[in-house]
Coordinates of C-alpha atoms in Angstrom, one line a residue:
T1 CA 15.4 3.4 -49.4
T2 CA 11.7 3.3 -49.6
L3 CA 10.4 -0.2 -50.5
W4 CA 6.6 0.2 -50.1
G5 CA 4.2 2.6 -51.7
P6 CA 4.3 5.1 -54.5
V7 CA 7.3 7.5 -54.9
S8 CA 7.1 10.6 -57.0
R9 CA 9.8 10.8 -59.6
A10 CA 10.6 13.1 -62.6
G11 CA 7.9 12.7 -65.1
G12 CA 5.7 10.4 -63.0
T13 CA 5.6 7.9 -60.2
R14 CA 7.4 4.7 -59.3
F15 CA 5.1 2.0 -58.1
R16 CA 6.2 -1.0 -56.0
L17 CA 4.4 -4.0 -54.7
W18 CA 5.5 -7.1 -52.8
A19 CA 3.4 -10.0 -54.1
P20 CA 5.4 -13.2 -53.6
D21 CA 2.4 -15.4 -54.4
S22 CA 1.7 -13.7 -57.8
D23 CA 3.2 -14.8 -61.1
A24 CA 2.5 -11.4 -62.6
V25 CA 1.2 -8.0 -61.5
L26 CA -0.5 -5.3 -63.6
L27 CA -0.9 -1.6 -62.7
E28 CA -4.4 -0.5 -63.5
V29 CA -4.8 3.3 -63.5
E30 CA -8.3 4.6 -64.0
G31 CA -8.8 5.8 -67.6
R32 CA -5.7 4.0 -68.9
A33 CA -4.9 0.5 -70.2
P34 CA -3.3 -1.9 -67.7
I35 CA 0.5 -1.9 -67.6
P36 CA 2.6 -5.0 -66.7
M37 CA 5.0 -4.4 -63.7
A38 CA 8.5 -5.8 -63.8
A39 CA 9.5 -8.6 -61.5
Q40 CA 12.5 -7.7 -59.5
G41 CA 13.0 -10.9 -57.5
Q42 CA 12.2 -11.9 -54.0
G43 CA 8.5 -11.2 -54.7
W44 CA 8.9 -7.5 -55.7
F45 CA 7.3 -5.9 -58.7
T46 CA 8.1 -2.3 -59.9
L47 CA 7.0 0.1 -62.6
D48 CA 7.7 3.8 -63.5
A49 CA 4.6 5.3 -65.0
P50 CA 3.8 8.8 -66.2
V51 CA 1.0 9.5 -63.8
G52 CA 0.8 11.9 -60.9
E53 CA -1.3 13.7 -58.3
G54 CA -4.9 12.5 -58.1
A55 CA -4.5 9.4 -60.2
R56 CA -6.5 6.5 -59.0
Y57 CA -4.9 3.1 -59.3
R58 CA -5.0 -0.6 -58.2
F59 CA -2.9 -3.7 -58.8
R60 CA -4.2 -6.8 -60.6
V61 CA -2.4 -9.6 -58.7
A62 CA -4.3 -12.5 -60.2
P63 CA -6.7 -12.8 -63.1
G64 CA -9.7 -12.4 -60.8
L65 CA -8.3 -10.1 -58.1
V66 CA -7.6 -6.4 -58.2
V67 CA -6.4 -4.8 -54.9
P68 CA -5.5 -1.4 -53.6
D69 CA -2.0 -0.5 -52.7
P70 CA -1.3 -1.9 -49.2
A71 CA 0.8 1.2 -48.7
S72 CA -1.8 3.5 -50.2
R73 CA -1.6 7.1 -49.0
A74 CA -5.3 7.8 -49.7
Q75 CA -8.3 5.9 -50.8
A76 CA -11.3 6.6 -53.0
G77 CA -14.3 4.3 -52.2
G78 CA -13.0 2.8 -49.0
V79 CA -10.7 -0.2 -48.3
H80 CA -12.0 -2.1 -51.4
G81 CA -11.7 0.9 -53.7
A82 CA -8.9 2.6 -55.7
S83 CA -5.8 4.1 -54.1
V84 CA -5.2 7.8 -54.9
L85 CA -1.8 9.4 -55.6
T86 CA -1.4 12.2 -53.0
D87 CA 1.4 14.7 -52.9
L88 CA 1.9 15.0 -49.1
A89 CA 5.0 17.1 -49.6
A90 CA 2.9 19.9 -51.1
Y91 CA 1.3 20.9 -47.8
P92 CA 2.5 24.5 -46.9
W93 CA 3.6 23.9 -43.3
R94 CA 3.2 27.1 -41.2
Q95 CA 5.1 25.6 -38.2
A96 CA 8.0 24.2 -40.2
E97 CA 10.5 24.9 -37.4
W98 CA 8.6 23.0 -34.7
R99 CA 10.8 20.4 -33.1
G100 CA 8.4 19.2 -30.4
R101 CA 8.4 19.3 -26.6
P102 CA 10.3 17.1 -24.1
W103 CA 8.5 14.0 -22.8
H104 CA 8.3 15.1 -19.2
E105 CA 6.0 18.0 -20.2
A106 CA 3.4 15.6 -21.6
V107 CA -0.2 15.8 -20.4
I108 CA -2.0 13.5 -22.9
Y109 CA -5.6 13.9 -24.1
E110 CA -6.8 10.8 -25.9
V111 CA -9.5 11.4 -28.6
H112 CA -11.5 9.5 -31.1
A113 CA -11.4 11.9 -34.1
G114 CA -14.7 10.8 -35.4
A115 CA -16.5 11.5 -32.1
M116 CA -15.0 15.0 -32.2
G117 CA -16.2 15.8 -35.7
G118 CA -13.3 14.5 -37.7
F119 CA -9.8 16.1 -38.2
D120 CA -11.4 19.5 -38.5
G121 CA -13.4 19.0 -35.3
V122 CA -10.3 18.1 -33.3
R123 CA -8.5 21.1 -34.8
E124 CA -11.3 23.4 -33.6
A125 CA -11.0 22.0 -30.1
L126 CA -7.3 22.8 -29.7
P127 CA -7.6 26.2 -28.0
R128 CA -10.0 24.7 -25.4
L129 CA -7.6 21.8 -24.7
K130 CA -4.6 24.1 -24.5
A131 CA -6.5 26.2 -21.9
L132 CA -7.2 23.1 -19.9
G133 CA -3.5 22.4 -19.6
V134 CA -3.1 19.6 -22.1
T135 CA 0.2 19.4 -24.0
A136 CA -0.3 16.4 -26.2
I137 CA -3.3 15.2 -28.3
E138 CA -3.3 11.4 -28.9
L139 CA -5.5 10.3 -31.7
M140 CA -6.9 6.8 -31.7
P141 CA -6.0 5.0 -34.9
V142 CA -6.9 6.9 -38.0
A143 CA -5.9 4.4 -40.7
E144 CA -8.4 3.3 -43.4
A145 CA -10.8 0.7 -42.1
P146 CA -14.1 -0.7 -43.3
G147 CA -17.1 1.5 -43.1
A148 CA -17.6 5.1 -42.0
R149 CA -17.1 4.7 -38.2
G150 CA -15.2 2.4 -35.8
W151 CA -12.6 2.6 -33.2
G152 CA -9.8 2.3 -35.7
Y153 CA -8.3 -1.0 -34.6
D154 CA -9.7 -2.8 -37.6
G155 CA -7.5 -0.9 -40.0
V156 CA -6.2 -2.7 -43.2
L157 CA -4.4 0.2 -45.0
P158 CA -2.2 1.6 -42.2
F159 CA -0.5 4.3 -44.3
A160 CA -3.8 6.0 -45.4
P161 CA -6.0 8.3 -43.2
H162 CA -9.6 7.2 -43.0
A163 CA -11.5 9.3 -45.6
A164 CA -14.5 9.4 -43.2
L165 CA -12.3 11.5 -40.8
G166 CA -11.1 13.9 -43.4
A167 CA -8.6 14.3 -46.2
P168 CA -4.8 13.8 -45.7
Q169 CA -4.4 17.6 -46.0
E170 CA -6.9 18.1 -43.2
L171 CA -4.9 15.8 -41.0
Q172 CA -1.8 17.7 -41.8
A173 CA -3.6 21.0 -41.0
L174 CA -4.7 19.5 -37.6
V175 CA -1.1 18.7 -36.7
D176 CA 0.1 22.1 -38.0
A177 CA -2.5 24.0 -36.0
A178 CA -1.6 22.0 -32.8
H179 CA 2.0 22.9 -33.2
G180 CA 0.9 26.5 -33.5
E181 CA -0.7 26.2 -30.1
G182 CA 2.4 24.5 -28.6
L183 CA 0.7 21.1 -28.5
M184 CA 2.2 17.8 -29.5
V185 CA 0.2 15.3 -31.5
L186 CA 0.6 11.5 -31.0
L187 CA -0.9 8.8 -33.1
D188 CA -2.0 5.3 -32.0
V189 CA -0.8 2.8 -34.5
V190 CA -1.7 -0.9 -34.9
F191 CA 1.2 -3.0 -36.0
N192 CA 0.0 -6.3 -34.5
H193 CA -2.8 -7.3 -36.8
F194 CA -5.1 -6.3 -39.7
G195 CA -8.9 -6.0 -39.5
P196 CA -11.2 -8.8 -40.8
D197 CA -12.4 -7.0 -43.9
G198 CA -10.1 -5.8 -46.7
A199 CA -6.8 -7.3 -45.7
Y200 CA -5.9 -8.4 -49.2
L201 CA -2.3 -9.2 -48.3
H202 CA -3.6 -12.7 -47.2
A203 CA -4.4 -13.4 -50.8
Y204 CA -1.1 -12.6 -52.6
A205 CA 1.6 -12.3 -49.8
K206 CA 0.9 -15.3 -47.5
R207 CA 4.5 -15.0 -46.1
F208 CA 3.3 -11.7 -44.5
F209 CA 1.8 -13.9 -41.8
D210 CA 3.0 -16.7 -39.6
E211 CA 0.2 -19.4 -39.5
G212 CA 2.1 -21.2 -36.7
V213 CA 1.7 -18.3 -34.3
H214 CA -1.8 -17.2 -33.3
T215 CA -3.1 -14.0 -31.8
P216 CA -6.7 -12.9 -30.8
W217 CA -7.0 -11.7 -34.4
G218 CA -5.7 -14.8 -36.2
A219 CA -2.3 -15.6 -37.6
A220 CA 0.5 -13.4 -36.3
I221 CA 2.3 -11.0 -38.5
N222 CA 5.6 -12.5 -39.7
F223 CA 8.3 -10.0 -38.5
A224 CA 11.0 -12.5 -39.6
E225 CA 10.3 -11.5 -43.2
P226 CA 12.4 -8.4 -44.2
A227 CA 9.6 -7.0 -46.4
V228 CA 7.2 -7.1 -43.5
R229 CA 9.7 -5.4 -41.2
A230 CA 10.2 -2.7 -43.8
Y231 CA 6.5 -2.3 -44.2
F232 CA 5.8 -1.3 -40.6
E233 CA 9.1 0.7 -40.2
E234 CA 8.2 2.8 -43.3
C235 CA 4.7 3.2 -42.0
A236 CA 5.9 4.6 -38.7
L237 CA 8.3 6.9 -40.4
H238 CA 5.6 8.0 -42.9
W239 CA 3.3 9.3 -40.1
L240 CA 6.2 11.0 -38.3
R241 CA 7.7 12.6 -41.5
D242 CA 4.8 13.3 -43.8
Y243 CA 2.3 14.3 -41.1
R244 CA 4.9 15.5 -38.5
F245 CA 3.3 13.6 -35.7
D246 CA 5.4 14.0 -32.5
G247 CA 5.2 10.4 -31.5
L248 CA 3.4 7.0 -31.7
R249 CA 1.6 4.8 -29.3
L250 CA 2.0 1.2 -30.4
D251 CA -1.1 -0.8 -29.7
A252 CA -0.9 -4.2 -28.0
V253 CA 2.7 -5.0 -28.8
H254 CA 2.5 -8.2 -26.7
A255 CA 0.8 -9.6 -29.8
I256 CA 4.0 -8.9 -31.9
P257 CA 6.0 -12.2 -31.7
D258 CA 9.4 -10.5 -32.2
P259 CA 9.9 -8.1 -29.3
D260 CA 13.5 -7.4 -30.5
W261 CA 12.0 -5.8 -33.6
L262 CA 10.3 -3.2 -31.4
D263 CA 13.6 -1.9 -30.2
H264 CA 15.0 -2.0 -33.7
L265 CA 12.0 0.1 -34.9
A266 CA 12.5 2.7 -32.2
R267 CA 16.2 3.0 -32.8
R268 CA 15.7 3.4 -36.5
I269 CA 13.1 6.1 -36.0
R270 CA 15.4 8.0 -33.7
A271 CA 18.3 7.7 -36.0
E272 CA 16.4 8.9 -39.1
L273 CA 14.6 11.8 -37.3
P274 CA 17.4 13.6 -35.4
G275 CA 16.8 17.0 -33.8
R276 CA 13.2 16.3 -33.0
H277 CA 11.4 15.3 -29.8
I278 CA 9.9 12.0 -31.0
H279 CA 8.0 10.1 -28.3
L280 CA 7.4 6.4 -28.5
V281 CA 4.9 4.7 -26.1
L282 CA 3.9 1.1 -25.7
E283 CA 0.8 -0.8 -24.7
N284 CA 2.3 -4.0 -23.5
E285 CA 0.6 -6.6 -21.3
H286 CA 4.0 -8.2 -20.7
N287 CA 5.2 -5.2 -18.7
A288 CA 8.6 -5.6 -20.4
A289 CA 10.6 -2.9 -18.5
R290 CA 13.7 -3.6 -20.7
H291 CA 12.1 -1.6 -23.6
L292 CA 11.7 1.6 -21.5
A293 CA 14.0 4.5 -20.8
P294 CA 16.6 5.0 -19.5
D295 CA 18.0 1.8 -20.9
G296 CA 15.5 1.0 -23.7
P297 CA 14.5 3.2 -26.7
F298 CA 10.9 3.7 -25.7
D299 CA 9.8 6.7 -23.6
A300 CA 7.0 5.0 -21.7
Q301 CA 4.3 2.4 -21.4
W302 CA 0.6 2.7 -20.6
N303 CA 0.4 1.7 -16.9
D304 CA -2.7 -0.6 -17.0
D305 CA -1.6 -1.9 -13.6
G306 CA -2.3 1.6 -12.1
H307 CA -5.7 1.9 -13.7
N308 CA -6.6 -1.7 -12.7
I309 CA -6.0 -1.0 -9.1
L310 CA -7.6 2.5 -9.0
H311 CA -10.8 1.3 -10.7
P312 CA -11.8 -1.3 -8.1
L313 CA -10.8 1.0 -5.3
L314 CA -13.3 3.5 -6.8
T315 CA -16.1 1.1 -7.9
G316 CA -15.7 -2.1 -5.9
E317 CA -15.7 -4.1 -9.2
R318 CA -13.7 -7.4 -9.0
E319 CA -14.6 -9.5 -12.0
G320 CA -12.5 -10.1 -15.2
Y321 CA -9.0 -8.8 -15.1
Y322 CA -9.8 -6.9 -11.9
E323 CA -9.4 -10.2 -10.0
D324 CA -5.7 -9.6 -9.9
F325 CA -6.0 -6.2 -8.4
A326 CA -9.1 -6.0 -6.1
E327 CA -7.5 -7.4 -2.9
D328 CA -5.2 -5.2 -0.8
G329 CA -5.8 -2.4 -3.2
A330 CA -4.0 0.3 -1.2
A331 CA -0.8 -1.8 -0.9
K332 CA -0.9 -2.5 -4.6
L333 CA -1.4 1.2 -5.4
A334 CA 1.6 2.0 -3.2
T335 CA 3.7 -0.4 -5.3
V336 CA 2.6 1.2 -8.6
L337 CA 3.3 4.7 -7.2
G338 CA 6.7 3.7 -5.9
Q339 CA 7.9 1.2 -8.5
G340 CA 5.8 1.7 -11.7
F341 CA 4.4 -1.7 -12.4
L342 CA 2.5 -4.0 -9.9
F343 CA 3.3 -7.1 -11.8
Q344 CA 7.1 -7.5 -12.1
G345 CA 7.4 -11.2 -12.6
Q346 CA 4.7 -12.5 -10.2
H347 CA 2.0 -15.0 -11.2
S348 CA -1.2 -13.5 -12.6
A349 CA -4.3 -15.4 -11.7
H350 CA -6.2 -13.9 -14.5
L351 CA -3.6 -14.8 -17.1
G352 CA -2.5 -18.1 -15.4
A353 CA 1.2 -17.2 -15.9
P354 CA 3.9 -14.9 -14.6
R355 CA 3.8 -11.4 -15.9
G356 CA 6.2 -8.5 -15.9
E357 CA 9.8 -7.4 -15.2
P358 CA 11.3 -5.4 -12.4
S359 CA 10.6 -1.7 -12.9
A360 CA 11.6 0.1 -9.7
H361 CA 14.8 1.5 -11.5
L362 CA 12.7 3.3 -14.1
P363 CA 11.9 7.0 -13.8
P364 CA 8.3 7.9 -13.0
T365 CA 7.9 9.4 -16.5
A366 CA 8.3 5.9 -18.0
F367 CA 4.7 5.2 -17.0
V368 CA 1.5 6.7 -18.5
L369 CA -1.2 6.7 -15.8
F370 CA -4.9 7.1 -16.3
L371 CA -8.3 6.7 -14.7
Q372 CA -10.1 6.3 -18.1
N373 CA -9.2 5.6 -21.7
H374 CA -10.9 4.2 -24.8
D375 CA -10.3 0.5 -23.7
Q376 CA -11.3 0.9 -20.0
V377 CA -14.5 2.7 -20.8
G378 CA -15.4 1.3 -24.2
N379 CA -14.8 -2.3 -23.3
R380 CA -17.6 -2.2 -20.7
A381 CA -20.9 -3.6 -22.0
F382 CA -22.6 -0.2 -21.7
G383 CA -19.6 2.1 -22.0
E384 CA -20.1 3.8 -18.6
R385 CA -17.6 6.4 -17.6
L386 CA -16.3 6.6 -14.1
P387 CA -18.7 9.4 -12.9
A388 CA -21.5 6.9 -13.4
L389 CA -19.7 4.3 -11.3
A390 CA -17.8 6.1 -8.5
E391 CA -18.6 8.4 -5.6
P392 CA -17.8 12.0 -6.7
E393 CA -15.5 13.0 -3.8
A394 CA -13.5 9.8 -4.2
L395 CA -13.2 10.3 -7.9
A396 CA -12.0 13.9 -7.3
A397 CA -9.4 12.5 -4.9
A398 CA -8.2 10.0 -7.5
T399 CA -8.1 12.8 -10.1
A400 CA -5.8 14.9 -7.9
L401 CA -3.5 11.8 -7.5
L402 CA -3.5 11.3 -11.3
L403 CA -2.7 14.9 -12.2
L404 CA -0.1 15.6 -9.5
C405 CA 1.7 12.3 -9.6
P406 CA 5.1 12.4 -11.4
Q407 CA 3.9 9.6 -13.8
I408 CA 2.6 11.0 -17.1
P409 CA -1.1 11.6 -17.0
L410 CA -3.6 10.7 -19.7
L411 CA -7.1 11.9 -20.0
F412 CA -9.9 10.5 -22.1
M413 CA -12.0 13.0 -24.1
G414 CA -14.7 14.5 -22.0
E415 CA -13.2 13.3 -18.8
E416 CA -12.3 16.8 -17.8
W417 CA -15.9 17.8 -17.3
G418 CA -17.3 14.5 -16.3
A419 CA -19.1 13.8 -19.6
T420 CA -22.3 11.9 -19.3
A421 CA -22.2 10.3 -22.8
P422 CA -20.9 6.7 -22.6
F423 CA -18.1 5.5 -24.9
L424 CA -19.4 2.4 -26.5
F425 CA -17.8 -0.1 -28.8
F426 CA -18.9 0.8 -32.3
T427 CA -18.2 -0.5 -35.8
D428 CA -19.5 -0.2 -39.4
H429 CA -19.0 -3.7 -40.8
N430 CA -20.6 -5.4 -43.8
A431 CA -23.8 -7.4 -43.6
E432 CA -21.8 -10.7 -43.1
L433 CA -19.6 -9.5 -40.3
A434 CA -22.0 -7.2 -38.4
P435 CA -24.1 -9.9 -36.8
L436 CA -21.0 -12.0 -36.0
V437 CA -19.4 -9.0 -34.1
R438 CA -22.7 -8.2 -32.3
E439 CA -23.2 -11.8 -31.1
G440 CA -19.5 -12.3 -30.3
R441 CA -19.4 -9.2 -28.2
R442 CA -22.5 -10.3 -26.2
R443 CA -20.9 -13.8 -25.7
E444 CA -17.8 -12.1 -24.2
F445 CA -19.9 -10.8 -21.3
A446 CA -21.6 -14.1 -20.5
R447 CA -19.0 -15.0 -17.9
F448 CA -19.8 -11.9 -15.9
T449 CA -22.5 -12.3 -13.1
A450 CA -24.5 -9.3 -14.3
F451 CA -24.8 -10.7 -17.8
A452 CA -25.6 -14.4 -17.0
D453 CA -29.1 -13.8 -18.2
P454 CA -29.4 -13.9 -22.0
A455 CA -32.1 -11.2 -21.9
T456 CA -29.6 -8.8 -20.2
R457 CA -26.9 -9.6 -22.7
A458 CA -29.4 -8.8 -25.5
R459 CA -29.6 -5.2 -24.2
I460 CA -25.9 -4.7 -24.9
P461 CA -25.8 -2.1 -27.7
D462 CA -25.3 -3.4 -31.2
P463 CA -21.8 -2.1 -32.3
N464 CA -23.0 -1.8 -35.9
D465 CA -26.0 0.4 -35.2
A466 CA -25.3 4.0 -36.1
T467 CA -26.9 5.2 -32.9
T468 CA -24.2 3.3 -30.9
F469 CA -21.7 5.7 -32.4
T470 CA -23.7 8.9 -32.1
A471 CA -24.5 8.0 -28.4
S472 CA -20.7 8.1 -27.8
I473 CA -20.2 11.7 -28.8
P474 CA -19.5 13.9 -25.8
D475 CA -21.6 17.0 -25.4
V476 CA -19.1 19.8 -24.9
A477 CA -21.9 22.2 -23.9
E478 CA -22.2 20.2 -20.6
A479 CA -18.9 21.7 -19.4
A480 CA -20.6 25.1 -18.8
R481 CA -23.3 23.6 -16.6
E482 CA -23.1 22.3 -13.0
P483 CA -21.9 19.9 -11.7
H484 CA -19.7 19.7 -14.8
A485 CA -18.3 23.2 -14.5
T486 CA -16.9 22.4 -11.1
V487 CA -15.3 19.2 -12.4
L488 CA -13.7 21.2 -15.2
A489 CA -12.4 23.8 -12.8
L490 CA -10.8 21.1 -10.7
Y491 CA -9.0 19.6 -13.7
T492 CA -7.9 23.0 -14.9
H493 CA -6.6 24.0 -11.4
L494 CA -4.7 20.8 -10.9
L495 CA -3.1 21.0 -14.3
G496 CA -2.1 24.5 -13.6
L497 CA -0.3 23.3 -10.4
R498 CA 1.3 20.5 -12.3
H499 CA 2.8 22.9 -14.9
A500 CA 3.9 25.5 -12.4
R501 CA 5.3 23.3 -9.6
I502 CA 6.0 19.7 -10.8
I503 CA 6.7 19.5 -14.6
P504 CA 9.8 21.8 -14.5
H505 CA 11.4 19.5 -11.9
L506 CA 10.5 16.0 -13.4
P507 CA 13.7 15.3 -15.2
G508 CA 15.7 13.2 -12.7
A509 CA 12.8 12.8 -10.3
V510 CA 13.0 9.6 -8.3
A511 CA 10.5 7.7 -6.1
L512 CA 11.3 7.7 -2.4
G513 CA 8.8 5.1 -1.5
A514 CA 5.1 4.6 -0.9
E515 CA 3.0 2.7 1.6
A516 CA -0.6 1.8 2.4
V517 CA -1.9 3.8 5.4
G518 CA -5.5 2.5 5.3
E519 CA -7.7 0.2 3.4
K520 CA -8.0 2.6 0.5
A521 CA -5.3 5.1 1.5
V522 CA -1.7 5.6 0.4
L523 CA 1.2 7.9 1.2
A524 CA 3.8 8.3 -1.6
R525 CA 6.9 10.5 -1.9
W526 CA 9.2 11.6 -4.7
R527 CA 12.3 13.7 -4.8
L528 CA 12.2 16.2 -7.7
S529 CA 15.2 17.5 -9.5
N530 CA 15.2 20.8 -7.5
Q531 CA 15.6 18.6 -4.4
E532 CA 12.0 19.4 -3.2
E533 CA 10.1 16.4 -1.9
L534 CA 6.6 15.9 -3.3
T535 CA 4.3 14.1 -1.0
L536 CA 0.9 12.8 -2.1
A537 CA -1.5 11.4 0.6
C538 CA -4.6 10.0 -1.1
N539 CA -7.6 8.4 0.7
L540 CA -10.3 7.0 -1.5
G541 CA -12.2 5.3 1.3
E542 CA -15.1 6.3 3.5
A543 CA -13.2 6.4 6.7
P544 CA -10.2 8.6 7.8
A545 CA -6.8 7.0 7.8
A546 CA -4.0 7.3 10.4
C547 CA -1.3 9.1 8.6
T548 CA 1.1 12.0 9.2
A549 CA 2.9 14.2 6.7
R550 CA 4.2 17.8 6.6
G551 CA 5.3 20.2 4.1
A552 CA 4.2 23.4 2.2
L553 CA 0.7 22.9 0.9
L554 CA 0.3 22.4 -2.8
F555 CA -3.2 21.1 -2.9
E556 CA -5.9 19.8 -0.5
G557 CA -9.1 18.2 -1.8
R558 CA -11.1 19.6 1.1
E559 CA -10.6 22.4 3.5
G560 CA -8.6 21.5 6.6
A561 CA -7.3 18.2 5.1
A562 CA -3.7 19.4 5.3
A563 CA -3.9 20.4 8.9
A564 CA -5.6 17.1 9.8
L565 CA -2.8 15.3 8.0
A566 CA -0.1 17.2 9.9
A567 CA -1.9 16.2 13.1
G568 CA -2.0 12.5 12.2
T569 CA -5.2 11.9 10.2
L570 CA -5.9 11.8 6.5
P571 CA -9.6 12.6 6.0
A572 CA -11.8 10.4 3.9
R573 CA -12.1 10.8 0.1
T574 CA -9.5 13.4 -0.4
T575 CA -5.9 13.9 -1.6
V576 CA -3.4 16.3 0.0
A577 CA -0.2 17.3 -2.0
L578 CA 2.8 18.8 -0.1
L579 CA 6.1 20.2 -1.3
G580 CA 9.0 20.5 1.0
P581 CA 12.8 20.6 1.1

């Protein structure tokens, strides 16, 4: 039973709203007189009205307050405007028989749809991404949010695609075209908070929030309330059914105070969508291994531990959350490669508390590994990508580790050619919020040595300036020029090796162990399902490491590296991959 949002019925539409703080609710359809809705008890109001496709409507929840539908499927005029009845079932799916691809085949490419020209721009890029070796496009959140640009994490109408990115039918066409190319499409969803502008539920459904539990965004969402649980469960199912997304990435679930609900959500999704490959991935600072396959209902978690070790190994940075990872980087990287998480219950100096659960029993595919993503690039003051921070040969060695490791690799748009454009934090807030966001962001960096000087902090780009967004758009034309063409060729070659020699044998793969063999060097081994042993020897440092490994050569980052490894030396700044019985 659908509780939230409009439902098409014979002769019109059934409207429903949960407004427990309202004594009466009127449906206001443009061009028609307001119609009272019937109180159904427990805060619900319903109405069957003879209106259909294209009608614009809002709810009057108090004499001086008219609001959009919190489960609106489309908006006219932004988050403060009217909701629009949209027949999503009318889209003529060309790939109606698509059932998805298994998780172990995932090579994820994270994109900001706006920075790629909206839904149509992403659709035009699909053949290029398929040729690269990508198998899954992951869209940063696309729900309606204030303004025309932003990262998507300030959404307030989570059922409705942001009109600035394209119409609902254009999003459906993107997913349909991706399936035609054999590509999955995943969606990043935010179920842990609403943005600061346009979250009208605070005004007429205060029980939607728990004022006794606080998050970085304010009062926590109250998942003890059945109507709230239904809201987000139906939202998840809406994207998977009506748009045929192949999976969801759930943002910052550590800010959801009811972790048991997460497992309930995942199990409901799987029960209601049988026969499809639906992939559910967490971002979870708690490293709660119990949610992950094979025992839990989620496929994987973003492995921030892996990134947070690799980044200081490549850049030497140690401040902020890198303080937990900068010392003994090779040994910590070996733990991540052999066991998944670094933090499995140990005390975190950065958090001041224990973090994580044991993860060594999980398959390698339970972890999504990356060198860059929207957070790790965009949360830097100047949005620098790794090519601006790391030595090229060391970065190439880390790339080989990423793309040949049995963990699931994720790339960030433009990474594959070493894009020079930064990815900055950008917003499009109103005149009241914009200066608060700008100054708040600059204050965040005051604790870093490089930004102790107020004059330096003042150079941090203003998130609300339109040029901050346009500066973040990668220039695809770079990929045809050196040195970018060489970087692209490396990514394409490595992904070709992954598809041919590793992906077919990932189901059932197990880690055989990993060890530090130098200050910035590791040796890691896995047994694949065909009983071949995959060995990766990676040295990100400037000096050779004492290390021996043998097997059939799969990849060597520099000529002669495999022979040197067989003789007992792993050269500097290279990765060697071997396959053997």
